Every structure is written in C-alpha cells, then in structure tokens.
Amino acid sequence: MALDVLKVTIERGPDAAAAQQSFDVPAYENQTVLDVVSWVQQNADPTLSYRFACRVGMCGSCAMMVNGVPRWTCRTHISKVLDGNAVTIGPLRNLPVIKDLAVDMDPFFDKWVEAEGVHHGALTRDDPIAPVDETTVERTTANTGIECINCSVCYAACDTVTANKDYLGPAALQRAWTLLNDAKDEGRASILDAVSGKGGCHTCHSMGSCTAYCPNDLDPMSAIAGLKRETARSFFRRGRS
Amino acid sequence: MKAAKGITSRAHPLWLAYILHRLSGLALAVFLPLHFWVLAMAVTDPERLDGFLRLTESGVVKLAEFGLVFLLTVHMFGGLRLMALEWLPWSASQKTLAVGATTASFLIAVLFFMRAI
Amino acid sequence: MALTDIDRHDTDILIIGAGGAGLFAALHAQQTAPEGTKITIAVKGLIGKCGCTRMVQGGYNVALGGGDTVERHFMDTIQGGKWLPNQDMAWRLCEQAVVRIRELENEVGCFFDRNPDGTLHQKAFAGQTADRTVHKGDLTGIEIINRLMEKVLASGVEKLQEHRAVGLIPTKDGASLAGVLMIDMRTGRFRLVRAKTVLMATGGGPTMYKYHTPSGDKTMDGLAMALRAGLSLRDMEMVQFHPTGLLAGEHTRMTGTVLEEGLRGAGGQLISHSGKRFMFDYDGKGERATRDVVSRGIYAEMRKNNNPEQEGVFISMSHLGPENVAKKFKGMVKRCADSGFDLAGGKVEVVPTAHYFMGGVVVDVDTRTAMEGLYVAGEDAGGAHGSNRLGGNGVANSTVYGGIAGDTMGADIRGMTLRDPDETVLEAELARAIYPLSCKPDLVLPLRKQLQDLMWEEVGVMRTKAGMKRGLTGIAEVSGALMDVGVASDNLAFNLTWHDWLNLRSLCDVSEVIAKAGIARENSRGAHFREDFPEPGAMEDSEFTVARMDGGEVEVTREAVQFSIVWPGETVLPADAPETLVAAE
Amino acid sequence: MKELRLYMAQRITALIMAPFVIGHLAVMIYAIQGGLSAAEILGRTQGSVLWFLFYGTFVVVVSIHGAIGLRVAASEWAGVKGVALEVFMWAVGLCLFYLGAQAVWAVTFAAGVGP
Ligand SMILES: Cc1cc2nc3c(=O)[nH]c(=O)nc-3n(C[C@H](O)[C@H](O)[C@H](O)COP(=O)(O)OP(=O)(O)OC[C@H]3O[C@@H](n4cnc5c(N)ncnc54)[C@H](O)[C@@H]3O)c2cc1C
Ligand code: HEM
Ligand code: SF4
Ligand code: F3S
Ligand code: FES
C-alpha cells in the first residue's frame, strides 16, 4: 500500500453522534475496516467499544457505518473505502447505540420473530426427513434468501426503517418470504397475517437500498415484493369467498 | 467532516426512483386542489378563469405547466413501475425498467411541451 | 468494587454459551422441564451470533442408511480418535446424531442439500468410510444456528446477552454449584446468577495459537473456570490443527481463518516455496490425507524454508480451471478476493491453524460433571473424540450433547432447589476479575502475541519435551507479566480491553494445562505428535490424560481407556463389511 | 389488516387512474393547441354525462389515492401518528373530494357561460 498512515475518524459515545475522534492508524497490507478499528482499541484508545466474532463474514456482528455506508467490516478491505487516506466510522444506523460502535441488535431480532421468522413444522424428530425436490420454483426461491447472516446491514440502509419505528425491515420480511416458499413450513396463514399487519411488507417502498448493500448479494427487496404479491392475491381470494 | 451516520450513498437508481415518486406524489397533491379551484371558477367567475388561462401563454406559466405534466407522468410511470415490480413475477431487469419509465415520461412531457409551443 | 456491588439474579436453568450446545439445551430443557421453569441463556456475545457452530462449513456427520450404519460411524470415530475416545460417549454421539438431524430438519426447520431424488445429500470428509456428512452448501453452520436462534428467540427464554461468565461459585461444602459470577459487559457491572442447574457450553477454542480459526469470543473461559472449580479435564494435549488457514499477515484478524477442506478434496495442490508439490513426500494420499497428517506435512515444509518473508506454503487451485473453481467454491473465492487474494486463478498462502479442542471437562454420557448442578456439553466437554475429531463430528457433538444436557437438566431439576454460594469463593472470583483495574494501564496485545507465538512454536503441530518445557517457562512469564498490566477503570461499559485481559488470563491458564498434558503423553496419537516419541504405543494400553488443579498447581495423571464397546483390533461391524463405502476418486 | 387494505386501495386507485391520466393528457395536448379558453373547455364538457363520469370517477379515485399517499408521507416524514394520522387522512381525502367535485360539477352541469 502506498499510504503509510490512515486518518480514521470514529464516532464515539452512546448519545453523541457529534463526538468524533480522530486517530492516526498505521496502514498495513491486507487490512480490513475491522482491523483498523481493532488497532485503535488495542493500541491507541483502550476504551473504544465495537463488536465482532467470526471475523470472516459469517456471524454478522461487525457491521458499522463506513463513510456513511453500512458494511460488514471484517470483510471490507480498507482500500475499498478510503477517501484519500481518510475514513469515518460510526455505529450502525437505525439501531440504539450501546457505546461507540456497538449497537443493540434486539429490535432487529424482535422484529424477525414478529414477522413469524421461525419454522412452523408439523413433523417431529420421529418422522423421516421429507424428500424435497430442489429444482422446484418454490425451493429455488427459498434458497435465494437462506444465506442471510442477519448482519442488519440492510436494516441500516433502509430509510423506511428510519421513518417508521414499526417497520419489520428487509431481513425479517425476507425470512418470512423464505418460509412461505418452504414446502416444510406449515405457517402460511400466520406468516401472511404477520406481514400484512402494522409495519408489514406493505410499508416497504421498494427503495432497494437493502438489496444494494447486502454484503451477501441477497435480494430482500424482491422477497418483499413477493410478499406483497402473495398478500394481494390472498386479499382478492378472501374478497371473493 | 461528514457524519458517518447519515447514509451518503443513496445514489442508486432504485432509491432515486423512490424519492422521485414520493416528491412528485406530494407535489401533485399540492397542485391538484389548486387545479380544481381554478376549474371551479368556471361557474363562479368565468372571466377570471379566462384571465388565468391567458396566463398560460406566458413562458413562466408554461414552464410550470410543463413541470406539472412532467410530475404527473413521472409519478404515473413510477407507480406503474412499482406495481409491475411488486405484482408481476419479478425479473432482474427492474432497474432498466425504472430508468425506462423515467425516460418515457420525460419524452411524453417534452412532446407535450413542443406541441404546446 | 465490593460484594455489595454485585447484582443478584435467580433462575432455574442457566445455560452459558449460545452455540449448538447451548441453544439445543435451551430447546430441550423447555420440552422436558416442569411447567413454569425459568430458563436463562447467558452468552458472551449475541444469541446465535457468536461461537463456532455458526462457522461450520463442511457439515454434520450422521449415518442415515444407504449402507452406512451407526456402527460404521462409531468405528470411524474410534479409529479416528486413535482408540482414546470414551466409547460410550462416542456411541451415543453417533446414535443420537440420527435423531438430532431429523429434529433439525423437521422441528427446527433447517434445510440441508438434497440429492436429485429428494433425499439428503451426503459426502465424505477425510477419515470416513461412508458418504456421511450432511450439509447446506459450505455454510452449514449458518443454517443450523440461524434456525436454532429463531426457535430460541421465539420461545421466550430469558436472555442475558453480552454477559461473560467469569467464575463458577460452588456451595460452602464445595460439592455443588450454587451459581455463576458474570460481568454484564454492556454496563461493566457484576451479576451473580444462581440456578438449580447450570450448563457450561462455552465451546473451548484454542485461540492461544498464533494461527487459529475459532470465533474471537472464544478464549477457553469455560475450561479455565472448571479448572479453578476443581473439576477434572481430560485429553488436554489434544489440539486439532486445520491444515489450511489463510495467511494474510500479522495485522489482520483474517489470518488463521479456514480455507475449507473441500479445496483439497477437489484436487487443490499444496506447493512449497520452492514451487514443489510436497504432500506425497509425507503420505500416499497426498493432499487428501487426514488433517493431522497434512498439517504436519505443511509444518515440516515451513521449517525447511528459511525465508522470513514467506512463512507458509501455497494452495493452488488454478489447474482445475479458474472459472470452475470460482463456481464450485464461490464463497471461498469471494472471501479470498475480499482480502486481496485470487484463489481461483492464483495461489494463496496458507498455514496450519488451531481449529478445535478435543480436550475438555470429564463428564458422564448424560453431560453431568462431578459437581452437582453443573453440566458440560459441546466443545467444552472431553471424551467423545479422543485424540482427533473427524470433520463433521464437531457440530454433531455439540447439538447431540446440548440436547441431552437440556433433557437431563429438565429432569434433574425436579429434585433440586437453589443453593447458597460460598461467599469467600465469590469474593475471590470477583477480586480476580477486577484485579487489572487496580494496576497501571498498559497494552494487553503484545502479551497475547507473545503467548500465541510461544504456543505455536513450542506446543504446536510437532512437540518435544524440551520444547514444551520451554513453553511452560514462557507461559509462566506471560502469565506473570499480565499481572502487571492494568486496565483503566474509569469506564467499564463495553470495555473490550478489560475483556482482552480476562481472555488472556483464561488462555494462559489453559495453555499451561495443554503443555503439561502434552509432556505427560509420551507417545504420538492423532493430533498430538511428539518428535521425541513418534510411535503411537500399544492401543490396548491406551491411556488418556487427566488434569486437575490441586492446591494451586496443575497435576496431570493418566487413566486407562475403558474399551467398553470394542477392543483395539476388533470391530462392531459385521465380518463381511467392506473397508470403505466411499467410491475411490 | 388495515395496512393491507390501504395498500390495496392505493394500488387499485392507481391502476384506475392510469388510463384516466393518459386520456386527460391526450385531450390536453390536443386542446392546448391554439390556446385554452374557458369557453372552449366548457364547450367540450358542458352537459356531457360521459365527461361527468370520466372526471367524476377520477376525482373519487384521486381523493382516495392522494389521501392514503399523504398519510404515508405524513407519518414517515412528519411523525404524525395515531388518531391525528387518521384525522389527517380523512381531512385530505374529503378536502380533495370536495374541491374536485366542485370542479367537475362546474365544468359539466352547473350553469355557466352558454355554448
Ligand atoms: C471455522 C470452523 C469450521 C468448522 N467446521 C466444522 C464442520 O464443518 N463440521 C463440524 O462438525 N464442526 C466444525 N467446526 C467445529 C464446530 O464448530 C464446533 O465443534 C462446535 O460448533 C462447538 O459448538 P459449541 O456449542 O460447543 O460451541 P460454540 O458454538 O463455539 O459456542 C460457544 C458459545 O459460548 C460462548 N462463550 C464463550 N465464553 C463464554 C463466557 N465466558 N461466558 C459466556 N459465554 C461464553 C460463546 O460466545 C458462544 O456463544 C468448525 C469450527 C470452526 C471454527
Ligand atoms: C396514474 C396515476 C398514478 C399512479 C399510477 C400512482 C401510483 C402510485 C403508487 C403505486 C403509489 C405508492 C407508492 C409507495 O407506496 O411507495 C403512489 C403514491 C402516492 N401518490 Fe400516486 N399515483 C398516481 C397519481 C397520483 C396523483 C394524481 C396524486 C395526487 C394527489 C398522487 C399522489 C400520491 C402520493 C402523495 C403518494 C405517496 C407517495 C409515497 O408514499 O411515496 N398520485 N402513487
Ligand atoms: S439480507 Fe443481507 S444485509 Fe440483510 S441481514 Fe441478511 S445478510 Fe445482512
Ligand atoms: S431498502 Fe427498505 S423500503 Fe423496502 S426495498 Fe428495501 S426494505
Ligand atoms: S465478524 Fe462475523 S461477520 Fe464480521
């Protein structure tokens, strides 16, 4: 790397988004944003708080705002985000800040559950495993959303989440859509109910920031569109009967 | 220094389409009552309506009219795009669609503008 | 900080850790415990988002017919473990995995990859004699943990997230467990949680090595606590190295993370600095040999090289066709690309990396420990794997025994009441945790690095008595130096540096046990390789090591393995069973 | 379920409006040539049941559509919540309808300048 010092600005505190602090961080090869943040905590300011676990993009606990963009920091090479030699790092948007770069992710998961994002099964451990044809449209659709690591990047990217406290958000709705397409799931009615209520799929304006920023290239926007389609269909059906 | 908190990179086509749709919708909602009010003059005060209509000859008002038609077309195509995206089984070409819709609406508006002159 | 500053909190069943073991225990405890039982999960990170179960790539071993049997899975496990496993535990693992996988698919809602006919797709990891590993692409752990996490979050258990367990607090007589002292990491306050039963499922995690794969939250806290509580730990010398960890330099947390096994299985080649494909010098199976063999091969090559710029060896895939590789190993290629390496077309520098810890607390087949009220499951428990864990047996072990722990606790709890903690132990544990707050602040990181280098060099892939002795001296030095490193106490909320200190404390304590157990085993089995004792010794005389803290000193003894199901040289398979069911490639 | 009903109402009204808007625009493009006058407008629409139905439906539909649309914007951008939000939506809807109805009535059936 040509640079040898990075100018890193970090937003501090639970309450003061304005409290920014700058650090000079030595540049190294193969440095990720998480490495930069870690360097600051390990060498310059031991009180800096942030969260990570797997360090390879599997656990979804390290997301932060990097130059105003939500990203998984352990898999974001610093060179990708540098503005000159500067970078500004803040806590993930749309979630309450615990301290510095660590946010409280509970609202995100509460909504996941609220969206009925949990398997509704009829079979038990005493039944054989049901054969599934992986080539059906339903299964292919379900598979497209299955690798979500619940990192909340999409949740942070979405302005509708900011604007509407009740909005379940892209990841939770995508999970509901996956279940709706899962042949093993028996919760169709309750899922449709959950996503048609307050803050459900109809709150989404298809602004697509979720899909644009998902680090795993998932497409919550289309999943939500699927839910809209499905709920509209059942609306007409109910109307007729 | 820029705050890291606000999203600074909203500039992707779908977000722009969204904001355009909302702003045009809001603008229409403001314009429509005005439009109705003007038309209602037809009963109460035809002279004033004519006076108002004469104003459309002037460039400024023309531009405003152009803007309104633009809003209406932009909003309509944007809305149709949304409904296509949500209800028609989804295809990856929605971004092209978004851009296409805006372009089409722009063209119609221009067509209107040209013929009006 | 005084005892009076400790929040006190009661529950019925406390589960520490939220990996496969912890989450399964929560679900099963809910199913078996009497109505109204309060269940609490306390975890160092967020529920479902920390630990290693989430990082499982390859998959889950389970014998589901098609020629494969529980007996065959069992024999592979015993032979893989070089006759050291506790056979009853290994048997239960293989037998219950069948139930657990159905539970995962049918009740928890996981989806595993299918064959064209709709049945589960299974493949074979190295060391297996049947296509046995169930998986979801190469991100199996995400599917398992996400589904478990949803179930648990929806079930309404009490959550104590970002709560770090720092000490097991027994009753006055020391026979039973009264509760667990924790730090609420978000506020920095202490909390004593009393429970009738406690499951420890903190997942081991050999992160005291320079190169390691596990999640950053895992630092052997559980085993260090168990050691202090006087429990016996077995097989502590058994550290599994994964042969291909990414080598990306000292300044990135990416270094050490796993490049998946499948790369070698698919034909990936290991190349030395001199450009030579070397694995066939060490084993007839080349790159496809078992993890321990390949790790030693790479380690030996690394030693031969004395170019300080280039520590590791290279894995090269390009001869398989870059497009092909990019398609087949999409996730891996993308991950490498993110950190600046071209896996599909170029070559990536790799190094053996500490992956899994076979050693752990001595438990019975129902996860009970010697201390009433304390249960241990998952990677924290020793015995099921012996000297080596087969790929795919790790997550099977944590989910199977996590479930068993939940069932056992749910049943045992009926006859139990809350117990009073020994306040002197409580005070000592508190003092231990706040110790650094009264010392002069300094950096923790250099000491962690020192320990990691030391363990890698002296107690790593290949060991000698002299090396391990040096290791012990070095560990004592780091350990002592750590006691002079302080942490500023003005803001304890989410104070990662304080936790770094505590992490290193646990790592030092357990490192010492690893080195001592390593010295005690004077032969080479599975993951433990002694250059001064390269022979495995007679299988019939197999012994496992048991470490205990005795008056502040770690003592290691040896106990004879009980061949309760099968004797070395014998098999539980029918006489005409083929050696392997895996088609040769 | 209210969310779903509002959503459906907005989409259905939008679908109905699309041909109306296109129709209206087409007429305007045609009519605007050579300038507009009250007489010209009225000449076309006065006494016509068809135009009454055309613009009448449009007004009903746009009132619903606009009211729901402003409801969303008000709640998201201005933080209007609860009863206030419902009151706001109905007020907008009724207001649009009142003004619109007046206009339609004016250009079709009300007495004004003769043909
Ligand atoms: C990269 C990688 C790939 C792997 N691939 C496979 C594979 O393909 N197949 C396979 O079978 N196995 C695999 N394994 C091994 C497998 O992941 C583990 O054996 C298994 O998941 C361990 O489960 P566990 O529940 O015991 O622990 P974990 O899942 O690691 O969970 C431990 C939990 O304890 C918590 N904890 C730790 N310390 C404390 C404390 N002091 N207080 C409170 N909570 C604490 C942690 O935060 C975490 O929640 C892999 C491991 C890694 C690292
Ligand atoms: C053919 C004509 C129209 C179509 C197809 C249409 C379509 C739509 C659609 C689909 C939405 C929902 C957007 C969302 O949920 O994100 C919407 C919103 C809206 N519409 Fe229309 N509309 C049309 C005409 C009008 C008119 C004439 C008005 C003027 C009152 C209007 C005002 C609004 C407003 C204020 C919104 C809310 C904006 C938002 O939520 O972002 N629309 N329109
Ligand atoms: S959909 Fe993508 S961005 Fe959203 S939580 Fe899942 S992985 Fe993260
Ligand atoms: S960004 Fe938000 S508005 Fe919808 S399409 Fe994605 S959830
Ligand atoms: S640390 Fe797990 S995704 Fe970044």
Short mmCIF file of C-alpha atoms in Angstrom, two decimals, chain A residues 28-30 32 34-35 38 41-43 46-56 58-61 72 74-75 77 98-99 102 104-106 109-110 112-113 117-119 121 123-132 134 139 143 146-151 175 182 184 215-217, chain C residues 28 31 46 49-50 54-57 99 101-103 105-111 113-114 117-118 120 136 139 142-143 146-147 149-151 153-154 159 161-162 186 212-217 248 251-255 257 331 334-335 338-339 341 443 445 491 493-497 500:
data_model
loop_
_atom_site.label_atom_id
_atom_site.label_comp_id
_atom_site.label_asym_id
_atom_site.label_seq_id
_atom_site.Cartn_x
_atom_site.Cartn_y
_atom_site.Cartn_z
CA TYR A 28 -0.75 -2.38 6.61
CA GLU A 29 -1.27 -4.77 3.83
CA ASN A 30 -4.46 -6.83 3.99
CA THR A 32 -9.85 -4.61 6.86
CA LEU A 34 -12.37 -4.18 11.47
CA ASP A 35 -8.58 -4.38 11.69
CA SER A 38 -9.17 -3.11 16.39
CA GLN A 41 -8.67 -0.21 20.58
CA GLN A 42 -5.58 -2.33 21.01
CA ASN A 43 -3.03 0.43 20.65
CA PRO A 46 -8.39 1.04 25.02
CA THR A 47 -11.88 2.28 25.79
CA LEU A 48 -13.15 2.00 22.23
CA SER A 49 -16.15 -0.35 22.00
CA TYR A 50 -17.19 -2.41 18.98
CA ARG A 51 -18.39 -5.91 18.26
CA PHE A 52 -17.15 -8.79 16.17
CA ALA A 53 -16.99 -12.55 16.45
CA CYS A 54 -16.21 -14.74 13.44
CA ARG A 55 -14.01 -12.24 11.52
CA VAL A 56 -14.88 -13.92 8.21
CA MET A 58 -20.39 -15.46 8.85
CA CYS A 59 -21.78 -14.15 12.12
CA GLY A 60 -22.98 -10.72 11.08
CA SER A 61 -21.96 -8.94 14.27
CA TRP A 72 -19.62 -5.78 7.23
CA CYS A 74 -14.46 -7.81 8.78
CA ARG A 75 -14.82 -8.42 5.08
CA HIS A 77 -10.76 -4.19 2.76
CA ILE A 98 -24.89 0.90 23.36
CA LYS A 99 -21.50 2.52 23.23
CA ALA A 102 -21.65 -1.31 19.33
CA ASP A 104 -28.23 -3.04 20.46
CA MET A 105 -29.48 -5.52 17.87
CA ASP A 106 -32.51 -6.66 19.86
CA PHE A 109 -34.30 -9.75 16.14
CA ASP A 110 -37.56 -8.93 17.89
CA TRP A 112 -37.52 -11.13 12.96
CA VAL A 113 -39.64 -13.12 15.38
CA GLY A 117 -39.45 -15.74 11.06
CA VAL A 118 -39.40 -19.12 12.69
CA HIS A 119 -40.13 -22.59 11.36
CA GLY A 121 -43.35 -27.54 11.41
CA LEU A 123 -43.21 -33.18 11.54
CA THR A 124 -41.22 -34.33 14.55
CA ARG A 125 -37.89 -35.99 15.21
CA ASP A 126 -39.69 -39.34 14.98
CA ASP A 127 -40.67 -38.78 11.37
CA PRO A 128 -38.38 -39.47 8.46
CA ILE A 129 -36.90 -36.48 6.69
CA ALA A 130 -39.21 -35.36 3.92
CA PRO A 131 -37.81 -35.64 0.43
CA VAL A 132 -37.55 -32.26 -1.27
CA GLU A 134 -34.53 -28.77 -5.07
CA ARG A 139 -37.38 -24.28 -3.32
CA ASN A 143 -32.83 -20.93 -1.27
CA ILE A 146 -31.37 -18.68 3.07
CA GLU A 147 -27.83 -17.41 3.45
CA CYS A 148 -28.78 -14.29 5.37
CA ILE A 149 -26.34 -13.77 8.22
CA ASN A 150 -28.63 -11.28 9.97
CA CYS A 151 -25.98 -8.60 9.91
CA ARG A 175 -37.09 -14.59 6.18
CA ASP A 182 -40.53 -23.66 2.14
CA LYS A 184 -41.86 -27.95 5.01
CA PRO A 215 -22.92 -7.97 1.61
CA ASN A 216 -24.05 -11.45 0.66
CA ASP A 217 -25.71 -10.32 -2.53
CA HIS C 28 -34.75 -29.43 25.12
CA GLN C 31 -39.52 -29.57 26.44
CA LEU C 46 -25.27 -12.10 20.99
CA LYS C 49 -24.14 -14.67 16.56
CA CYS C 50 -21.03 -15.87 18.30
CA ARG C 54 -22.14 -20.71 13.20
CA MET C 55 -18.84 -21.05 11.35
CA VAL C 56 -19.29 -24.71 10.46
CA GLN C 57 -18.67 -25.11 6.79
CA VAL C 99 -32.37 -38.31 15.87
CA ILE C 101 -30.61 -34.43 12.26
CA ARG C 102 -34.31 -35.29 11.94
CA GLU C 103 -35.04 -32.84 14.68
CA GLU C 105 -34.86 -30.74 9.63
CA ASN C 106 -38.35 -31.40 10.96
CA GLU C 107 -38.70 -29.37 14.12
CA VAL C 108 -36.10 -26.64 13.92
CA GLY C 109 -36.61 -26.09 10.20
CA CYS C 110 -33.10 -26.42 8.80
CA PHE C 111 -32.77 -27.24 5.17
CA ASP C 113 -28.85 -30.01 0.48
CA ARG C 114 -30.66 -32.75 -1.38
CA ASP C 117 -34.25 -37.84 -5.76
CA GLY C 118 -35.03 -35.54 -2.83
CA LEU C 120 -30.36 -35.71 1.91
CA LYS C 136 -26.01 -26.83 3.34
CA LEU C 139 -22.29 -22.62 5.01
CA ILE C 142 -25.26 -20.54 9.38
CA GLU C 143 -28.29 -22.62 8.51
CA ASN C 146 -29.95 -19.28 12.39
CA ARG C 147 -32.78 -21.75 12.65
CA MET C 149 -31.58 -18.98 17.12
CA GLU C 150 -35.04 -18.18 15.76
CA LYS C 151 -36.59 -21.00 17.73
CA LEU C 153 -35.63 -16.24 20.46
CA ALA C 154 -39.28 -17.04 19.78
CA LYS C 159 -31.66 -13.54 27.59
CA GLN C 161 -26.60 -11.22 26.20
CA GLU C 162 -23.09 -9.89 26.36
CA ARG C 186 -22.59 -3.63 28.38
CA HIS C 212 -6.37 -20.05 14.91
CA THR C 213 -9.80 -20.46 13.35
CA PRO C 214 -12.35 -20.05 16.13
CA SER C 215 -14.58 -17.10 16.71
CA GLY C 216 -12.96 -14.18 18.56
CA ASP C 217 -15.21 -14.57 21.60
CA ALA C 248 -2.63 -12.69 5.43
CA HIS C 251 -2.13 -7.11 11.23
CA THR C 252 -5.37 -8.65 10.17
CA ARG C 253 -7.84 -10.73 12.07
CA MET C 254 -8.36 -12.67 8.85
CA THR C 255 -5.12 -14.52 9.36
CA THR C 257 -9.27 -18.30 9.24
CA GLY C 331 -17.95 -18.32 -1.01
CA LYS C 334 -15.17 -14.26 -2.70
CA ARG C 335 -13.76 -14.31 0.80
CA ASP C 338 -12.20 -9.51 -0.26
CA SER C 339 -8.85 -9.76 1.45
CA PHE C 341 -6.17 -12.93 -2.85
CA LEU C 443 -1.23 -2.73 26.34
CA LEU C 445 -1.96 -7.14 22.88
CA ASN C 491 -15.40 3.41 32.10
CA ALA C 493 -19.08 -0.28 29.97
CA PHE C 494 -18.34 -2.39 26.91
CA ASN C 495 -14.69 -2.25 27.86
CA LEU C 496 -13.11 -4.64 25.38
CA THR C 497 -9.65 -4.09 26.76
CA ASP C 500 -8.95 -8.83 26.36
#
